[in-house]
Short mmCIF file of N, CA and C in Angstrom, two decimals:
data_model
loop_
_atom_site.label_atom_id
_atom_site.label_comp_id
_atom_site.label_asym_id
_atom_site.label_seq_id
_atom_site.Cartn_x
_atom_site.Cartn_y
_atom_site.Cartn_z
N ALA A 234 24.55 9.09 -2.02
CA ALA A 234 25.56 9.00 -3.09
C ALA A 234 25.53 10.27 -4.02
N LYS A 235 24.74 11.24 -3.58
CA LYS A 235 24.53 12.45 -4.43
C LYS A 235 24.18 12.29 -5.86
N VAL A 236 23.52 11.23 -6.13
CA VAL A 236 23.00 10.91 -7.54
C VAL A 236 21.97 11.90 -7.92
N ILE A 237 21.09 12.33 -6.92
CA ILE A 237 19.96 13.25 -7.28
C ILE A 237 20.36 14.59 -6.87
N ASP A 238 19.68 15.55 -7.48
CA ASP A 238 19.81 17.02 -7.12
C ASP A 238 18.89 17.16 -5.86
N ALA A 239 19.46 17.17 -4.66
CA ALA A 239 18.64 17.20 -3.42
C ALA A 239 17.56 18.33 -3.40
N ALA A 240 17.93 19.36 -4.03
CA ALA A 240 17.01 20.64 -4.05
C ALA A 240 15.77 20.39 -4.83
N THR A 241 15.86 19.39 -5.64
CA THR A 241 14.54 19.13 -6.54
C THR A 241 13.79 17.99 -5.95
N ARG A 242 14.23 17.35 -4.83
CA ARG A 242 13.45 16.13 -4.34
C ARG A 242 12.22 16.61 -3.55
N LYS A 243 11.10 16.22 -4.12
CA LYS A 243 9.74 16.50 -3.46
C LYS A 243 8.89 15.22 -3.54
N ASP A 244 8.01 15.04 -2.62
CA ASP A 244 7.06 13.97 -2.67
C ASP A 244 6.03 14.49 -3.78
N PHE A 245 5.54 13.55 -4.53
CA PHE A 245 4.66 13.91 -5.62
C PHE A 245 3.29 13.24 -5.62
N VAL A 246 3.20 12.18 -4.68
CA VAL A 246 1.97 11.55 -4.57
C VAL A 246 1.94 10.59 -3.36
N GLN A 247 0.72 10.29 -2.80
CA GLN A 247 0.62 9.40 -1.68
C GLN A 247 -0.23 8.27 -2.04
N ASN A 248 -0.05 7.24 -1.21
CA ASN A 248 -0.86 5.95 -1.29
C ASN A 248 -1.33 5.78 0.14
N GLU A 249 -2.06 4.57 0.24
CA GLU A 249 -2.71 4.31 1.49
C GLU A 249 -2.65 2.86 1.67
N VAL A 250 -2.33 2.37 2.98
CA VAL A 250 -2.54 0.98 3.24
C VAL A 250 -3.90 0.72 3.59
N VAL A 251 -4.47 -0.41 3.04
CA VAL A 251 -5.86 -0.78 3.26
C VAL A 251 -5.94 -2.31 3.59
N LEU A 252 -6.92 -2.72 4.25
CA LEU A 252 -7.14 -4.08 4.56
C LEU A 252 -8.22 -4.52 3.59
N ILE A 253 -7.91 -5.64 2.81
CA ILE A 253 -8.97 -6.10 1.82
C ILE A 253 -9.39 -7.55 2.24
N VAL A 254 -10.59 -7.88 1.82
CA VAL A 254 -11.21 -9.06 2.19
C VAL A 254 -11.76 -9.64 0.85
N PRO A 255 -12.04 -11.01 0.78
CA PRO A 255 -12.69 -11.51 -0.44
C PRO A 255 -14.01 -10.72 -0.78
N LYS A 256 -14.25 -10.62 -1.97
CA LYS A 256 -15.51 -9.81 -2.43
C LYS A 256 -16.79 -10.33 -1.80
N GLN A 257 -16.94 -11.70 -1.88
CA GLN A 257 -18.13 -12.22 -1.36
C GLN A 257 -17.93 -12.78 0.12
N GLY A 258 -18.91 -12.54 0.86
CA GLY A 258 -18.95 -13.09 2.23
C GLY A 258 -17.81 -12.60 3.24
N GLY A 259 -17.50 -13.49 4.07
CA GLY A 259 -16.41 -13.09 5.05
C GLY A 259 -17.06 -12.32 6.21
N GLU A 260 -16.18 -12.23 7.16
CA GLU A 260 -16.63 -11.56 8.47
C GLU A 260 -16.50 -10.08 8.29
N ALA A 261 -17.33 -9.32 9.04
CA ALA A 261 -17.28 -7.91 9.04
C ALA A 261 -16.03 -7.49 9.81
N ILE A 262 -15.23 -6.71 9.09
CA ILE A 262 -13.92 -6.14 9.61
C ILE A 262 -13.90 -4.78 9.32
N ASN A 263 -13.88 -3.96 10.47
CA ASN A 263 -13.86 -2.47 10.31
C ASN A 263 -12.67 -1.80 10.96
N ALA A 264 -11.84 -2.56 11.58
CA ALA A 264 -10.68 -2.01 12.29
C ALA A 264 -9.59 -3.13 12.49
N VAL A 265 -8.44 -2.72 12.64
CA VAL A 265 -7.40 -3.79 12.85
C VAL A 265 -7.69 -4.68 14.03
N ALA A 266 -8.29 -4.09 15.18
CA ALA A 266 -8.71 -4.92 16.29
C ALA A 266 -9.68 -6.00 15.99
N ASP A 267 -10.45 -5.84 14.90
CA ASP A 267 -11.47 -6.86 14.57
C ASP A 267 -10.68 -8.14 14.07
N LEU A 268 -9.53 -8.08 13.74
CA LEU A 268 -8.72 -9.25 13.25
C LEU A 268 -8.43 -10.24 14.45
N LYS A 269 -8.66 -9.76 15.71
CA LYS A 269 -8.35 -10.69 16.83
C LYS A 269 -9.32 -11.87 17.01
N GLY A 270 -10.42 -11.58 16.49
CA GLY A 270 -11.56 -12.52 16.71
C GLY A 270 -11.14 -14.06 16.25
N ASP A 271 -11.82 -15.11 16.70
CA ASP A 271 -11.47 -16.47 16.46
C ASP A 271 -11.91 -16.80 15.03
N LYS A 272 -12.84 -16.03 14.39
CA LYS A 272 -13.36 -16.35 13.01
C LYS A 272 -12.33 -15.98 12.01
N ILE A 273 -11.42 -15.12 12.29
CA ILE A 273 -10.35 -14.72 11.36
C ILE A 273 -9.11 -15.46 11.84
N THR A 274 -8.70 -16.30 10.90
CA THR A 274 -7.67 -17.26 11.21
C THR A 274 -6.35 -17.05 10.36
N ARG A 275 -6.51 -16.48 9.16
CA ARG A 275 -5.40 -16.26 8.27
C ARG A 275 -5.43 -14.77 7.75
N VAL A 276 -4.31 -14.09 7.93
CA VAL A 276 -4.23 -12.75 7.49
C VAL A 276 -2.97 -12.59 6.69
N ALA A 277 -3.01 -12.21 5.43
CA ALA A 277 -1.78 -12.06 4.61
C ALA A 277 -1.24 -10.68 4.77
N ILE A 278 0.04 -10.69 4.82
CA ILE A 278 0.91 -9.46 5.06
C ILE A 278 2.11 -9.62 4.31
N GLY A 279 2.57 -8.56 3.66
CA GLY A 279 3.89 -8.54 3.04
C GLY A 279 4.95 -8.81 4.01
N ASN A 280 6.01 -9.67 3.73
CA ASN A 280 7.07 -9.88 4.59
C ASN A 280 7.73 -8.53 5.10
N PRO A 281 7.73 -8.08 6.26
CA PRO A 281 8.21 -6.88 6.74
C PRO A 281 9.65 -6.70 6.38
N ALA A 282 10.45 -7.83 6.29
CA ALA A 282 11.88 -7.65 6.01
C ALA A 282 12.14 -7.16 4.60
N THR A 283 11.20 -7.50 3.64
CA THR A 283 11.43 -7.14 2.31
C THR A 283 10.33 -6.33 1.56
N VAL A 284 9.17 -6.22 2.13
CA VAL A 284 8.06 -5.60 1.52
C VAL A 284 7.59 -4.36 2.25
N PRO A 285 7.82 -3.17 1.73
CA PRO A 285 7.47 -1.92 2.51
C PRO A 285 6.01 -1.95 2.98
N VAL A 286 5.02 -2.46 2.36
CA VAL A 286 3.69 -2.39 2.89
C VAL A 286 3.61 -3.23 4.16
N GLY A 287 4.50 -4.29 4.20
CA GLY A 287 4.58 -5.18 5.47
C GLY A 287 5.09 -4.33 6.62
N ARG A 288 5.98 -3.44 6.34
CA ARG A 288 6.48 -2.57 7.48
C ARG A 288 5.54 -1.52 7.91
N TYR A 289 4.82 -0.99 7.00
CA TYR A 289 3.77 -0.13 7.43
C TYR A 289 2.69 -0.86 8.30
N THR A 290 2.37 -1.95 7.84
CA THR A 290 1.30 -2.74 8.47
C THR A 290 1.85 -3.16 9.98
N MET A 291 3.06 -3.64 9.98
CA MET A 291 3.51 -4.01 11.38
C MET A 291 3.61 -2.79 12.27
N ALA A 292 3.94 -1.66 11.84
CA ALA A 292 3.95 -0.47 12.68
C ALA A 292 2.55 -0.16 13.16
N SER A 293 1.64 -0.30 12.33
CA SER A 293 0.20 0.01 12.71
C SER A 293 -0.34 -1.07 13.74
N VAL A 294 -0.04 -2.31 13.48
CA VAL A 294 -0.44 -3.38 14.39
C VAL A 294 0.30 -3.19 15.78
N GLN A 295 1.66 -2.82 15.73
CA GLN A 295 2.32 -2.56 17.04
C GLN A 295 1.71 -1.38 17.78
N GLU A 296 1.31 -0.30 17.01
CA GLU A 296 0.75 0.83 17.65
C GLU A 296 -0.53 0.50 18.31
N ALA A 297 -1.36 -0.39 17.64
CA ALA A 297 -2.65 -0.81 18.24
C ALA A 297 -2.54 -1.83 19.34
N GLY A 298 -1.24 -2.35 19.68
CA GLY A 298 -0.98 -3.18 20.72
C GLY A 298 -1.47 -4.57 20.38
N LEU A 299 -1.49 -5.02 19.06
CA LEU A 299 -2.01 -6.32 18.68
C LEU A 299 -0.97 -7.28 18.13
N THR A 300 0.27 -6.98 18.30
CA THR A 300 1.32 -7.83 17.71
C THR A 300 1.17 -9.24 18.18
N ALA A 301 1.12 -9.55 19.38
CA ALA A 301 1.09 -10.87 19.94
C ALA A 301 -0.20 -11.54 19.47
N ALA A 302 -1.32 -10.90 19.48
CA ALA A 302 -2.59 -11.48 19.13
C ALA A 302 -2.62 -11.88 17.66
N LEU A 303 -1.91 -11.12 16.74
CA LEU A 303 -2.07 -11.39 15.34
C LEU A 303 -0.89 -12.14 14.73
N GLU A 304 0.18 -12.24 15.42
CA GLU A 304 1.22 -12.97 14.97
C GLU A 304 1.06 -14.31 14.44
N PRO A 305 0.36 -15.18 15.21
CA PRO A 305 0.03 -16.53 14.79
C PRO A 305 -0.91 -16.62 13.43
N LYS A 306 -1.50 -15.52 13.12
CA LYS A 306 -2.39 -15.60 11.88
C LYS A 306 -1.70 -15.10 10.67
N TRP A 307 -0.52 -14.63 10.79
CA TRP A 307 0.14 -13.97 9.63
C TRP A 307 0.51 -15.13 8.59
N ILE A 308 0.17 -14.77 7.34
CA ILE A 308 0.67 -15.61 6.14
C ILE A 308 1.49 -14.55 5.41
N TYR A 309 2.79 -14.82 5.26
CA TYR A 309 3.65 -13.80 4.75
C TYR A 309 3.75 -13.90 3.26
N GLY A 310 3.59 -12.84 2.52
CA GLY A 310 3.83 -12.81 1.10
C GLY A 310 5.07 -12.16 0.76
N GLU A 311 5.51 -12.44 -0.38
CA GLU A 311 6.84 -11.81 -0.86
C GLU A 311 6.61 -10.54 -1.64
N SER A 312 5.31 -10.25 -1.85
CA SER A 312 5.08 -8.97 -2.57
C SER A 312 3.58 -8.57 -2.22
N VAL A 313 3.27 -7.40 -2.47
CA VAL A 313 1.91 -6.89 -2.45
C VAL A 313 1.01 -7.78 -3.36
N ARG A 314 1.48 -8.05 -4.51
CA ARG A 314 0.68 -8.79 -5.46
C ARG A 314 0.43 -10.12 -5.02
N GLN A 315 1.26 -10.86 -4.32
CA GLN A 315 1.08 -12.14 -3.73
C GLN A 315 -0.02 -12.08 -2.68
N VAL A 316 0.08 -11.07 -1.79
CA VAL A 316 -1.04 -10.87 -0.78
C VAL A 316 -2.34 -10.74 -1.38
N LEU A 317 -2.42 -9.91 -2.48
CA LEU A 317 -3.60 -9.67 -3.22
C LEU A 317 -4.20 -10.92 -3.77
N ASP A 318 -3.24 -11.75 -4.39
CA ASP A 318 -3.67 -13.12 -4.91
C ASP A 318 -4.23 -13.92 -3.82
N TYR A 319 -3.65 -14.01 -2.67
CA TYR A 319 -4.15 -14.82 -1.59
C TYR A 319 -5.58 -14.50 -1.24
N VAL A 320 -5.82 -13.18 -1.14
CA VAL A 320 -7.23 -12.67 -0.79
C VAL A 320 -8.22 -13.03 -1.95
N ALA A 321 -7.81 -12.75 -3.11
CA ALA A 321 -8.69 -12.97 -4.30
C ALA A 321 -8.99 -14.38 -4.46
N ARG A 322 -8.13 -15.28 -4.09
CA ARG A 322 -8.41 -16.77 -4.25
C ARG A 322 -9.04 -17.29 -3.02
N GLU A 323 -9.25 -16.42 -2.06
CA GLU A 323 -9.99 -16.82 -0.73
C GLU A 323 -9.10 -17.78 0.01
N GLU A 324 -7.77 -17.68 -0.03
CA GLU A 324 -6.87 -18.51 0.69
C GLU A 324 -6.58 -17.93 2.06
N VAL A 325 -6.97 -16.74 2.30
CA VAL A 325 -6.88 -16.10 3.57
C VAL A 325 -8.18 -15.29 3.79
N ASP A 326 -8.33 -14.92 5.14
CA ASP A 326 -9.53 -14.15 5.46
C ASP A 326 -9.49 -12.73 5.09
N ALA A 327 -8.21 -12.09 5.16
CA ALA A 327 -7.92 -10.71 4.83
C ALA A 327 -6.58 -10.59 4.42
N GLY A 328 -6.17 -9.29 4.05
CA GLY A 328 -4.74 -9.03 3.60
C GLY A 328 -4.57 -7.47 3.67
N PHE A 329 -3.30 -7.12 3.91
CA PHE A 329 -3.03 -5.70 3.87
C PHE A 329 -2.16 -5.43 2.51
N VAL A 330 -2.79 -4.49 1.86
CA VAL A 330 -2.11 -4.04 0.52
C VAL A 330 -2.24 -2.46 0.40
N TYR A 331 -1.63 -1.91 -0.64
CA TYR A 331 -1.83 -0.55 -0.99
C TYR A 331 -3.20 -0.43 -1.73
N ARG A 332 -3.75 0.74 -1.51
CA ARG A 332 -5.00 1.12 -2.32
C ARG A 332 -4.82 0.92 -3.81
N THR A 333 -3.63 1.31 -4.21
CA THR A 333 -3.45 1.21 -5.65
C THR A 333 -3.42 -0.17 -6.14
N ASP A 334 -2.93 -1.11 -5.38
CA ASP A 334 -2.99 -2.53 -5.84
C ASP A 334 -4.39 -3.11 -5.59
N ALA A 335 -5.12 -2.70 -4.59
CA ALA A 335 -6.43 -3.28 -4.35
C ALA A 335 -7.37 -2.98 -5.49
N ILE A 336 -7.21 -1.90 -6.16
CA ILE A 336 -8.17 -1.64 -7.26
C ILE A 336 -8.04 -2.46 -8.48
N HIS A 337 -6.89 -3.16 -8.55
CA HIS A 337 -6.66 -4.02 -9.69
C HIS A 337 -7.44 -5.36 -9.57
N ARG A 338 -7.92 -5.69 -8.41
CA ARG A 338 -8.68 -6.95 -8.20
C ARG A 338 -10.05 -6.66 -7.62
N LYS A 339 -10.68 -5.49 -8.01
CA LYS A 339 -11.96 -5.04 -7.31
C LYS A 339 -13.08 -5.98 -7.66
N ASP A 340 -12.92 -6.83 -8.64
CA ASP A 340 -13.96 -7.78 -8.90
C ASP A 340 -13.94 -8.92 -7.95
N GLU A 341 -12.74 -9.16 -7.34
CA GLU A 341 -12.54 -10.30 -6.45
C GLU A 341 -12.34 -9.96 -5.01
N THR A 342 -11.98 -8.74 -4.80
CA THR A 342 -11.80 -8.32 -3.41
C THR A 342 -12.55 -6.97 -3.15
N ARG A 343 -12.51 -6.64 -1.84
CA ARG A 343 -13.12 -5.30 -1.55
C ARG A 343 -12.29 -4.82 -0.37
N ILE A 344 -12.26 -3.46 -0.34
CA ILE A 344 -11.58 -2.82 0.73
C ILE A 344 -12.50 -2.73 1.89
N ALA A 345 -11.98 -3.20 3.04
CA ALA A 345 -12.73 -3.24 4.32
C ALA A 345 -12.56 -1.83 5.04
N PHE A 346 -11.33 -1.34 5.06
CA PHE A 346 -11.07 -0.05 5.61
C PHE A 346 -9.61 0.32 5.39
N ALA A 347 -9.35 1.64 5.53
CA ALA A 347 -7.99 2.23 5.38
C ALA A 347 -7.25 2.07 6.73
N VAL A 348 -6.08 1.65 6.72
CA VAL A 348 -5.30 1.47 7.84
C VAL A 348 -4.58 2.73 8.19
N PRO A 349 -4.72 3.27 9.43
CA PRO A 349 -3.97 4.41 9.78
C PRO A 349 -2.55 4.13 9.95
N THR A 350 -1.67 4.91 9.38
CA THR A 350 -0.22 4.81 9.52
C THR A 350 0.37 6.01 10.14
N GLN A 351 1.40 5.87 10.91
CA GLN A 351 2.09 7.06 11.53
C GLN A 351 2.82 7.86 10.44
N THR A 352 3.46 7.07 9.52
CA THR A 352 4.16 7.76 8.47
C THR A 352 3.38 7.64 7.22
N PRO A 353 3.21 8.77 6.48
CA PRO A 353 2.47 8.75 5.26
C PRO A 353 3.24 7.83 4.21
N VAL A 354 2.41 7.18 3.44
CA VAL A 354 2.97 6.46 2.32
C VAL A 354 3.09 7.35 1.22
N SER A 355 4.24 7.96 0.91
CA SER A 355 4.51 8.97 -0.02
C SER A 355 5.66 8.48 -0.94
N TYR A 356 5.70 9.12 -2.16
CA TYR A 356 6.63 8.83 -3.18
C TYR A 356 7.27 10.06 -3.65
N PRO A 357 8.72 10.08 -3.58
CA PRO A 357 9.28 11.27 -3.96
C PRO A 357 9.76 11.12 -5.49
N ILE A 358 10.09 12.39 -5.94
CA ILE A 358 10.63 12.49 -7.36
C ILE A 358 11.63 13.49 -7.33
N ALA A 359 12.79 13.33 -8.20
CA ALA A 359 13.86 14.31 -8.12
C ALA A 359 14.61 14.17 -9.47
N GLN A 360 15.28 15.21 -9.80
CA GLN A 360 16.10 15.23 -10.99
C GLN A 360 17.48 14.40 -10.68
N VAL A 361 18.01 13.83 -11.67
CA VAL A 361 19.37 13.22 -11.50
C VAL A 361 20.30 14.40 -11.48
N ALA A 362 21.23 14.37 -10.60
CA ALA A 362 22.12 15.55 -10.54
C ALA A 362 23.03 15.75 -11.75
N ALA A 363 23.46 14.67 -12.35
CA ALA A 363 24.35 14.91 -13.57
C ALA A 363 23.49 14.84 -14.87
N SER A 364 22.21 15.09 -14.86
CA SER A 364 21.49 14.90 -16.07
C SER A 364 21.92 15.86 -17.06
N LYS A 365 22.03 15.25 -18.36
CA LYS A 365 22.36 15.97 -19.46
C LYS A 365 21.03 16.62 -20.17
N GLN A 366 19.96 16.26 -19.55
CA GLN A 366 18.71 16.75 -20.12
C GLN A 366 17.88 17.45 -18.93
N ALA A 367 18.58 18.39 -18.21
CA ALA A 367 17.99 19.03 -17.07
C ALA A 367 16.65 19.64 -17.31
N ALA A 368 16.57 20.42 -18.51
CA ALA A 368 15.39 21.14 -18.88
C ALA A 368 14.16 20.06 -18.98
N THR A 369 14.50 19.00 -19.61
CA THR A 369 13.46 17.95 -19.87
C THR A 369 13.03 17.41 -18.52
N ALA A 370 14.01 17.13 -17.63
CA ALA A 370 13.78 16.61 -16.31
C ALA A 370 12.85 17.53 -15.53
N GLN A 371 13.17 18.73 -15.61
CA GLN A 371 12.38 19.77 -14.93
C GLN A 371 10.93 19.80 -15.36
N ALA A 372 10.73 19.69 -16.70
CA ALA A 372 9.43 19.66 -17.37
C ALA A 372 8.73 18.42 -16.87
N PHE A 373 9.33 17.26 -16.85
CA PHE A 373 8.68 16.07 -16.42
C PHE A 373 8.38 16.21 -14.97
N VAL A 374 9.19 16.63 -14.08
CA VAL A 374 8.82 16.68 -12.65
C VAL A 374 7.48 17.71 -12.52
N ALA A 375 7.63 18.81 -13.23
CA ALA A 375 6.44 19.81 -13.20
C ALA A 375 5.21 19.04 -13.68
N PHE A 376 5.26 18.28 -14.76
CA PHE A 376 4.13 17.66 -15.30
C PHE A 376 3.52 16.69 -14.27
N VAL A 377 4.40 15.85 -13.68
CA VAL A 377 3.95 14.79 -12.73
C VAL A 377 3.28 15.56 -11.52
N ARG A 378 3.82 16.61 -11.01
CA ARG A 378 3.38 17.30 -9.91
C ARG A 378 2.17 18.34 -10.19
N GLY A 379 2.02 18.53 -11.50
CA GLY A 379 0.86 19.38 -11.95
C GLY A 379 -0.39 18.74 -12.03
N ALA A 380 -1.37 19.59 -12.36
CA ALA A 380 -2.83 19.10 -12.35
C ALA A 380 -3.05 17.95 -13.28
N GLN A 381 -2.47 17.96 -14.53
CA GLN A 381 -2.76 16.85 -15.38
C GLN A 381 -2.03 15.65 -14.98
N GLY A 382 -0.77 15.69 -14.43
CA GLY A 382 -0.16 14.50 -13.99
C GLY A 382 -0.81 13.90 -12.61
N GLN A 383 -1.20 14.78 -11.83
CA GLN A 383 -1.98 14.27 -10.60
C GLN A 383 -3.28 13.65 -11.01
N LYS A 384 -3.99 14.27 -11.95
CA LYS A 384 -5.19 13.56 -12.43
C LYS A 384 -4.99 12.08 -12.88
N ILE A 385 -3.94 11.94 -13.68
CA ILE A 385 -3.59 10.61 -14.11
C ILE A 385 -3.31 9.77 -12.99
N LEU A 386 -2.45 10.11 -12.04
CA LEU A 386 -2.16 9.33 -10.87
C LEU A 386 -3.35 9.02 -10.02
N GLN A 387 -4.30 9.94 -9.88
CA GLN A 387 -5.48 9.69 -9.05
C GLN A 387 -6.27 8.59 -9.70
N SER A 388 -6.30 8.59 -11.02
CA SER A 388 -6.98 7.55 -11.80
C SER A 388 -6.53 6.10 -11.42
N PHE A 389 -5.29 6.09 -10.91
CA PHE A 389 -4.73 4.82 -10.58
C PHE A 389 -4.75 4.54 -9.00
N GLY A 390 -5.56 5.39 -8.30
CA GLY A 390 -5.82 5.23 -6.84
C GLY A 390 -4.85 6.00 -5.98
N PHE A 391 -3.94 6.76 -6.51
CA PHE A 391 -3.04 7.55 -5.61
C PHE A 391 -3.88 8.85 -5.25
N SER A 392 -3.32 9.50 -4.31
CA SER A 392 -3.97 10.83 -3.78
C SER A 392 -2.85 11.83 -3.85
N ALA A 393 -3.25 13.09 -3.85
CA ALA A 393 -2.37 14.24 -3.87
C ALA A 393 -1.65 14.24 -2.43
N VAL A 394 -0.45 14.81 -2.50
CA VAL A 394 0.39 14.98 -1.27
C VAL A 394 -0.30 15.98 -0.49
N GLN A 395 -0.44 15.69 0.84
CA GLN A 395 -1.10 16.64 1.83
C GLN A 395 -0.09 17.58 2.40
#
């Protein structure tokens, strides 16, 4: 729709899909393939039709050839936060969320492993094409992409663009 100035669009930060488990106990899970076992019966995932982390998760599961084995175990959440809640309340054995969400409940959940994804989880930033504050927009983009902005974002679990 040409709402943004395409020349200014750049990725400014990355996130990561992780598998989380309840903080206490549970099965040792070190890879997506470990979810196939009989002891893992419920795995929360964001609904792939509406939740981006669900799409990243399904792509990784498909790439690992585990779609048929894991489909009966899926408990679909309507958001990353709902998946996080399911794991924190121990209503499921594990769940797929973003690293930045997992750190919000680190007293109740723990990260078992980072999930490899074909497509990096990245976030773009750009100026609005018709901005009446172009200089301010440029300064904001520069701040977010600069050392101080990146340090703030890293404190929330994001990582620098590779």
